[in-house]
PDB file of N, CA and C in Angstrom:
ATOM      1  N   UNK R   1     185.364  62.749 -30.809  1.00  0.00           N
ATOM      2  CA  UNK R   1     185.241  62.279 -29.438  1.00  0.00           C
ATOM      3  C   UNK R   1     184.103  63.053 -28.758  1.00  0.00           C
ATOM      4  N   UNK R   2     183.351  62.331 -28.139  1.00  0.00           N
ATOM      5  CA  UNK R   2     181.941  62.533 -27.494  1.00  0.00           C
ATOM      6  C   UNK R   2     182.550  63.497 -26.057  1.00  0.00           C
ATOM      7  N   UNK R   3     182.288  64.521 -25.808  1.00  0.00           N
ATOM      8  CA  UNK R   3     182.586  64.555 -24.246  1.00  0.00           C
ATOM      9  C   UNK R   3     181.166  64.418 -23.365  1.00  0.00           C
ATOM     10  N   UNK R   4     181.366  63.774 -22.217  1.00  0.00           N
ATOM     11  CA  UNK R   4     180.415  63.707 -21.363  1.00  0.00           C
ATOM     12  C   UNK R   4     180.561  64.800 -20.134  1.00  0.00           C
ATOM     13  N   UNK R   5     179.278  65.051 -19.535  1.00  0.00           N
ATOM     14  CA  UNK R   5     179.388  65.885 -18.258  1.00  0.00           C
ATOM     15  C   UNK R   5     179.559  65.165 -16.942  1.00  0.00           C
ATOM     16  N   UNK R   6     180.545  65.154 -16.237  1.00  0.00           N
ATOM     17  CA  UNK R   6     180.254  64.243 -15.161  1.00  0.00           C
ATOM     18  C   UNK R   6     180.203  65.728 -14.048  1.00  0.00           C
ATOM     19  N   UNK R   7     179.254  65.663 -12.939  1.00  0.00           N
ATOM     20  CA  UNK R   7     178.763  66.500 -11.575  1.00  0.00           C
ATOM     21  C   UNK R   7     178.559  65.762 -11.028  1.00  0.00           C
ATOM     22  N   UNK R   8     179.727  66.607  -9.673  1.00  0.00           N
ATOM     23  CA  UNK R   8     179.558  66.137  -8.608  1.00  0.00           C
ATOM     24  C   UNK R   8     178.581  67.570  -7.663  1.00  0.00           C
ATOM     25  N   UNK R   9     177.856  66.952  -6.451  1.00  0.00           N
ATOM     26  CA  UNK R   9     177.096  67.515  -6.509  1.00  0.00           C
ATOM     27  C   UNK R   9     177.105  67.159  -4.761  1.00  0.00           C
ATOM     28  N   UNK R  10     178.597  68.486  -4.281  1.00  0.00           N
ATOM     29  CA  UNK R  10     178.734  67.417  -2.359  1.00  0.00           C
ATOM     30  C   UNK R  10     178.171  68.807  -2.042  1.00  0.00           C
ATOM     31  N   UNK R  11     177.485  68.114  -0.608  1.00  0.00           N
ATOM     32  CA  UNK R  11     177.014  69.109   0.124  1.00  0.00           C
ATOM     33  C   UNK R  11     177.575  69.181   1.627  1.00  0.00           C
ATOM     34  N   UNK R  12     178.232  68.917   1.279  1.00  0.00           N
ATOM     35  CA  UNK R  12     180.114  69.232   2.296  1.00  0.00           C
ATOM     36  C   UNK R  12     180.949  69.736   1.829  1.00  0.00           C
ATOM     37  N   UNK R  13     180.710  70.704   0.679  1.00  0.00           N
ATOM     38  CA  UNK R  13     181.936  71.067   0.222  1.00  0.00           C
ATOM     39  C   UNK R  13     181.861  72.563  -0.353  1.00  0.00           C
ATOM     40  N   UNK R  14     181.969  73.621  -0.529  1.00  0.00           N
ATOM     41  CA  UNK R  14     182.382  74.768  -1.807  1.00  0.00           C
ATOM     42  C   UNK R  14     183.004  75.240  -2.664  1.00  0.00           C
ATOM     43  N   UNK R  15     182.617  75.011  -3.495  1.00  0.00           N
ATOM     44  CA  UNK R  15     181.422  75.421  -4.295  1.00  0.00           C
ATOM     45  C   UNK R  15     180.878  73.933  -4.246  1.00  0.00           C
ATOM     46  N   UNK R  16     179.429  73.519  -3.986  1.00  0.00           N
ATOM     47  CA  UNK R  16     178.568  72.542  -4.038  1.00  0.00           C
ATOM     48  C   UNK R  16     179.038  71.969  -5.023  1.00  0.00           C
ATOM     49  N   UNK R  17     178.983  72.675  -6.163  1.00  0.00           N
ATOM     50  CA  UNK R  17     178.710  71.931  -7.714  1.00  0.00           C
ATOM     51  C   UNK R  17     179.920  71.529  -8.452  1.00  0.00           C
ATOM     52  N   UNK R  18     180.751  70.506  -8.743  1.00  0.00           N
ATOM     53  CA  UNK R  18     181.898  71.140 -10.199  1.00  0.00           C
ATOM     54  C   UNK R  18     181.434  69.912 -11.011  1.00  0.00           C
ATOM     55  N   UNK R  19     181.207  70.442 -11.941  1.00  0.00           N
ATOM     56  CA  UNK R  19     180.894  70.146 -13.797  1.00  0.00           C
ATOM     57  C   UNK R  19     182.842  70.010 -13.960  1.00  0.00           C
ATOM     58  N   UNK R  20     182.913  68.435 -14.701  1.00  0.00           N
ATOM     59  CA  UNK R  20     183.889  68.144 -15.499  1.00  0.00           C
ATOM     60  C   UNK R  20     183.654  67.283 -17.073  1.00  0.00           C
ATOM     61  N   UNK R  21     183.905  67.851 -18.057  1.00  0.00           N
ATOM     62  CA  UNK R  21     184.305  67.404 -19.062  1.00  0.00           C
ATOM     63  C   UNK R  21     184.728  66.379 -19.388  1.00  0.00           C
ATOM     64  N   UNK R  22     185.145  65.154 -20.179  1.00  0.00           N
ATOM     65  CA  UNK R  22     185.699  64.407 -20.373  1.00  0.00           C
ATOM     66  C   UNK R  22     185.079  63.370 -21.240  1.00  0.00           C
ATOM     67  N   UNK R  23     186.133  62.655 -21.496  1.00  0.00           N
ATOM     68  CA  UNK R  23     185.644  61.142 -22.513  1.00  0.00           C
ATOM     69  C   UNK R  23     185.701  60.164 -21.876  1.00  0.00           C
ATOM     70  N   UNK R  24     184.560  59.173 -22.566  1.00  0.00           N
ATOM     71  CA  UNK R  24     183.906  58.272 -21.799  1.00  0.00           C
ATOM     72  C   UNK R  24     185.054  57.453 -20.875  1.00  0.00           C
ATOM     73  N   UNK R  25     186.053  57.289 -21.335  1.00  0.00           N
ATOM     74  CA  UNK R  25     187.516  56.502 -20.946  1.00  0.00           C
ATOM     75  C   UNK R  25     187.760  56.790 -19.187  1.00  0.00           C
ATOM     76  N   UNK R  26     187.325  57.955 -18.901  1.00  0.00           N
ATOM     77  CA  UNK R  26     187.891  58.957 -18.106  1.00  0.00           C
ATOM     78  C   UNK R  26     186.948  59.337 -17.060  1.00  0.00           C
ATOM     79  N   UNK R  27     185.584  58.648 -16.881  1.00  0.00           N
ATOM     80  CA  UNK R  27     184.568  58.699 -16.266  1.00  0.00           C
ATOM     81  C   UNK R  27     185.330  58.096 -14.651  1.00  0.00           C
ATOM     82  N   UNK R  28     185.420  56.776 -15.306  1.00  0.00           N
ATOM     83  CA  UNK R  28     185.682  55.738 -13.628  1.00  0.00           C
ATOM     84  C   UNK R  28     187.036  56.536 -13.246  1.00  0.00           C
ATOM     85  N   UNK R  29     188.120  57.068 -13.557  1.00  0.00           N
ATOM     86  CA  UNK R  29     189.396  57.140 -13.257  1.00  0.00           C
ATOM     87  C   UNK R  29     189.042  58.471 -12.188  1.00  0.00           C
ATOM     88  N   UNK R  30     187.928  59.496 -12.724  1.00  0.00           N
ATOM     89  CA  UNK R  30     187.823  60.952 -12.395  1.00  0.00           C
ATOM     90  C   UNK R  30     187.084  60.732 -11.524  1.00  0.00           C
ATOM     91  N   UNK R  31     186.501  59.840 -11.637  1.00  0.00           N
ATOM     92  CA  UNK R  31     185.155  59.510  -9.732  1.00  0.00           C
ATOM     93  C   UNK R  31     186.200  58.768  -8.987  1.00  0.00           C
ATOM     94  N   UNK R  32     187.009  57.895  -9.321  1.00  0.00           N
ATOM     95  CA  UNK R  32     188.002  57.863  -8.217  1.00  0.00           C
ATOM     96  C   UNK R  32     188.647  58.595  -7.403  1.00  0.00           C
ATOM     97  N   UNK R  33     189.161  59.763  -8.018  1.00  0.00           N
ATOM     98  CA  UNK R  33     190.214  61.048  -8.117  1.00  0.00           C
ATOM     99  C   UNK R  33     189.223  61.668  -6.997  1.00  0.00           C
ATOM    100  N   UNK R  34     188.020  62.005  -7.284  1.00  0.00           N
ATOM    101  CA  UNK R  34     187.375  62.550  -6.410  1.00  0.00           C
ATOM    102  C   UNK R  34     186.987  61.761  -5.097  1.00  0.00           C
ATOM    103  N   UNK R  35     186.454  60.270  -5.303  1.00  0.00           N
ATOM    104  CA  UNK R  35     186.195  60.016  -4.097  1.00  0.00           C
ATOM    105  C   UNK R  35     187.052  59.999  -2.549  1.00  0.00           C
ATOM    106  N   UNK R  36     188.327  59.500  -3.536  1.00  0.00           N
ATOM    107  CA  UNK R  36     190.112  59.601  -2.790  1.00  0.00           C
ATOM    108  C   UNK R  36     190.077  60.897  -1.970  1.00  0.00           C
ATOM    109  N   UNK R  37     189.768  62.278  -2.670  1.00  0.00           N
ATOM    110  CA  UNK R  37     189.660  63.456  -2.005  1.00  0.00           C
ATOM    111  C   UNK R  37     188.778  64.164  -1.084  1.00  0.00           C
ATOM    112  N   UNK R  38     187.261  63.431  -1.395  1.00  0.00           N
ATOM    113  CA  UNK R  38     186.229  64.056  -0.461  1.00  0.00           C
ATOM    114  C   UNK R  38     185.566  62.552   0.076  1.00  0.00           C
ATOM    115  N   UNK R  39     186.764  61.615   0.748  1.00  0.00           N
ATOM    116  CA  UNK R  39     186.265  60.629   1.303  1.00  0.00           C
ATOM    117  C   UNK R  39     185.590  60.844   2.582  1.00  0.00           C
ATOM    118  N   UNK R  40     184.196  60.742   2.647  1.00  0.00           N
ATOM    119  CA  UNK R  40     183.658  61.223   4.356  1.00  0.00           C
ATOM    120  C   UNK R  40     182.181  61.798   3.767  1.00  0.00           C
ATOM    121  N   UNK R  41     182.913  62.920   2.506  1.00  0.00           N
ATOM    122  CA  UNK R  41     182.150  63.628   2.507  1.00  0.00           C
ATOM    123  C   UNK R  41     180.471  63.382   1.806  1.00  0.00           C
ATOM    124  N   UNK R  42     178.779  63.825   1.853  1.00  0.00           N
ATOM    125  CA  UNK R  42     178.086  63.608   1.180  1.00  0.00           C
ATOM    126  C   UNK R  42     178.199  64.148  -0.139  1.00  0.00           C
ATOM    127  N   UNK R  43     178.393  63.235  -0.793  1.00  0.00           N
ATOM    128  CA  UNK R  43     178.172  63.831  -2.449  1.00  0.00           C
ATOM    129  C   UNK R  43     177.207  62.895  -3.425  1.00  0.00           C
ATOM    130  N   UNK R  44     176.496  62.940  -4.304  1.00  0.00           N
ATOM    131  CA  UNK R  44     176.105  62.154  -5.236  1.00  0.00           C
ATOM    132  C   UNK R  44     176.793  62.635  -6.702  1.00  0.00           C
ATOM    133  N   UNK R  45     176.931  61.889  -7.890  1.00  0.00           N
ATOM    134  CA  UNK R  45     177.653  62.180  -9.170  1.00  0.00           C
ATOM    135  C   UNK R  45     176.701  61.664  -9.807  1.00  0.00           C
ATOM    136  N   UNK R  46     176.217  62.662 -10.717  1.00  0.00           N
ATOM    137  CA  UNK R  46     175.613  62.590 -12.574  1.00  0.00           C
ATOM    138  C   UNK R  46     176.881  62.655 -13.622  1.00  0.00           C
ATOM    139  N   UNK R  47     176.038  61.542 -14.783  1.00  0.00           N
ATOM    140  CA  UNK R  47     176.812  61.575 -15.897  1.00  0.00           C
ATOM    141  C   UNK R  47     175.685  61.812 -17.252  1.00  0.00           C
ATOM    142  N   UNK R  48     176.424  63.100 -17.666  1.00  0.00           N
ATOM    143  CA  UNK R  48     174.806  63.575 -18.895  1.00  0.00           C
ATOM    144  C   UNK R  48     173.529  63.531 -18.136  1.00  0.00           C
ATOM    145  N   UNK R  49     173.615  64.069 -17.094  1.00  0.00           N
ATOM    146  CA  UNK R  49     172.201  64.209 -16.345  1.00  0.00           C
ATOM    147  C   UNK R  49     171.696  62.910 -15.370  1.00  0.00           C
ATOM    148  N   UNK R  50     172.226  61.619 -15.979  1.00  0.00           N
ATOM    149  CA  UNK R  50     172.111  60.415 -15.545  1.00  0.00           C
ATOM    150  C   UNK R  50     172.399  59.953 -14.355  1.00  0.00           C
ATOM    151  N   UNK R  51     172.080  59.617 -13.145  1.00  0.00           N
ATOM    152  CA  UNK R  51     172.479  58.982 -11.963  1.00  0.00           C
ATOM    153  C   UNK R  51     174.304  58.198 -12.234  1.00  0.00           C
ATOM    154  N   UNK R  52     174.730  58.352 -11.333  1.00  0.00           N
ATOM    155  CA  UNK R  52     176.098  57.018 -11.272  1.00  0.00           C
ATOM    156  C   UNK R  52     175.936  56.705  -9.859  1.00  0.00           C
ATOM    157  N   UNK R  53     176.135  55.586 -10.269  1.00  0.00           N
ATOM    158  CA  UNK R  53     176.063  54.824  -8.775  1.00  0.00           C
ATOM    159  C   UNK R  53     177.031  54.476  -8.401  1.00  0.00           C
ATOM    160  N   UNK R  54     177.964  55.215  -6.939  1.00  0.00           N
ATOM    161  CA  UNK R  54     179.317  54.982  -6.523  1.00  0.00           C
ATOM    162  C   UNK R  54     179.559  53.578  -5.480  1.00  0.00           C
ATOM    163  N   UNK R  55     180.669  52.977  -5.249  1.00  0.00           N
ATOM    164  CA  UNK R  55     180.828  52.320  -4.319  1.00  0.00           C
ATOM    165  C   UNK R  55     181.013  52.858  -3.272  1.00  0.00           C
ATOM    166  N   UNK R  56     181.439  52.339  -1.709  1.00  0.00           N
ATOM    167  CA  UNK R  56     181.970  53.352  -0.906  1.00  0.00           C
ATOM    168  C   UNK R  56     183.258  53.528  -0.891  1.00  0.00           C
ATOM    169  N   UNK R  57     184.112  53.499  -1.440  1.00  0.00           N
ATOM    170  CA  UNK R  57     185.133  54.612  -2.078  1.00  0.00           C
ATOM    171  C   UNK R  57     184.900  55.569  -3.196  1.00  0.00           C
ATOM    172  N   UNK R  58     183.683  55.885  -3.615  1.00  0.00           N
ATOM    173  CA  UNK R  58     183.440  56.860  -4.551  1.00  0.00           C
ATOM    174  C   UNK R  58     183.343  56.365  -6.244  1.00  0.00           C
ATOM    175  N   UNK R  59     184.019  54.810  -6.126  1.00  0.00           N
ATOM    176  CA  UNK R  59     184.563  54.377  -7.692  1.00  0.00           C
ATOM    177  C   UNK R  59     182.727  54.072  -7.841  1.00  0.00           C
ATOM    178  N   UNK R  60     183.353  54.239  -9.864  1.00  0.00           N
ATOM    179  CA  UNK R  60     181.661  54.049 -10.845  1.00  0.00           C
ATOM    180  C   UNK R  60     181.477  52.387 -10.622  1.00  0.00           C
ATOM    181  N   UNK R  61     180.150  52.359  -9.560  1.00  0.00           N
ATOM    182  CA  UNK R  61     179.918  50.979  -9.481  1.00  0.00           C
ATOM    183  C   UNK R  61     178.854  50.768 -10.850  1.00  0.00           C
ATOM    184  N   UNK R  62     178.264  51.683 -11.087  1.00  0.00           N
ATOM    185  CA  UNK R  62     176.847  51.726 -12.181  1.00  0.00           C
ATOM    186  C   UNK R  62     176.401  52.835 -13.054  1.00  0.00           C
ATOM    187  N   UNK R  63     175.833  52.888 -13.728  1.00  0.00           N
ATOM    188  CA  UNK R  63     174.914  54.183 -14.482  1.00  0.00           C
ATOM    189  C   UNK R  63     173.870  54.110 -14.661  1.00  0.00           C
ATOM    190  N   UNK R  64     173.087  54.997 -14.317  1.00  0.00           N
ATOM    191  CA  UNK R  64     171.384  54.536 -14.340  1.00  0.00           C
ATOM    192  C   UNK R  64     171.171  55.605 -15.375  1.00  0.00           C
ATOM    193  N   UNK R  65     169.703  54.983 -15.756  1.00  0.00           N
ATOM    194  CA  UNK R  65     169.787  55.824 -16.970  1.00  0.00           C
ATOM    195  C   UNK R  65     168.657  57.041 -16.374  1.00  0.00           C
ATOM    196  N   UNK R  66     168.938  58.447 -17.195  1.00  0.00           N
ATOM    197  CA  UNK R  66     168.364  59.566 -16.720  1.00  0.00           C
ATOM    198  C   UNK R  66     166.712  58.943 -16.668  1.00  0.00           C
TER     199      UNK R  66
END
């Protein structure tokens, strides 16, 4: 199993940065989890360095490539 890096990267929040782990399965479920929690807040999310493009609830609308 591949793990990917997903960062979030809010600048409303501390620590700015958290790096999570996970398999690909687990990408959309974990940007939910977060958006649910820092709804308001500015954040953008990378996956493997790559852009994700959120809806406005935070869910994976896209992936752009790095």
């Amino acid at each position: 199993m591949k793990a990917h890096e997903l960062k979030f990267i809010n600048s409303d929040a501390r620590p700015k940065v958290q790096i999570i782990r996970c398999d690909k399965a687990s990408v959309a479920p974990v940007m939910a989890w977060y958006g649910s929690h820092f709804a308001g807040d500015r954040y953008r999310v990378e996956v493997d360095g790559g852009k994700a493009e959120k809806d406005q609830n935070g869910e994976l609308a896209a992936m752009v490539a790095a």
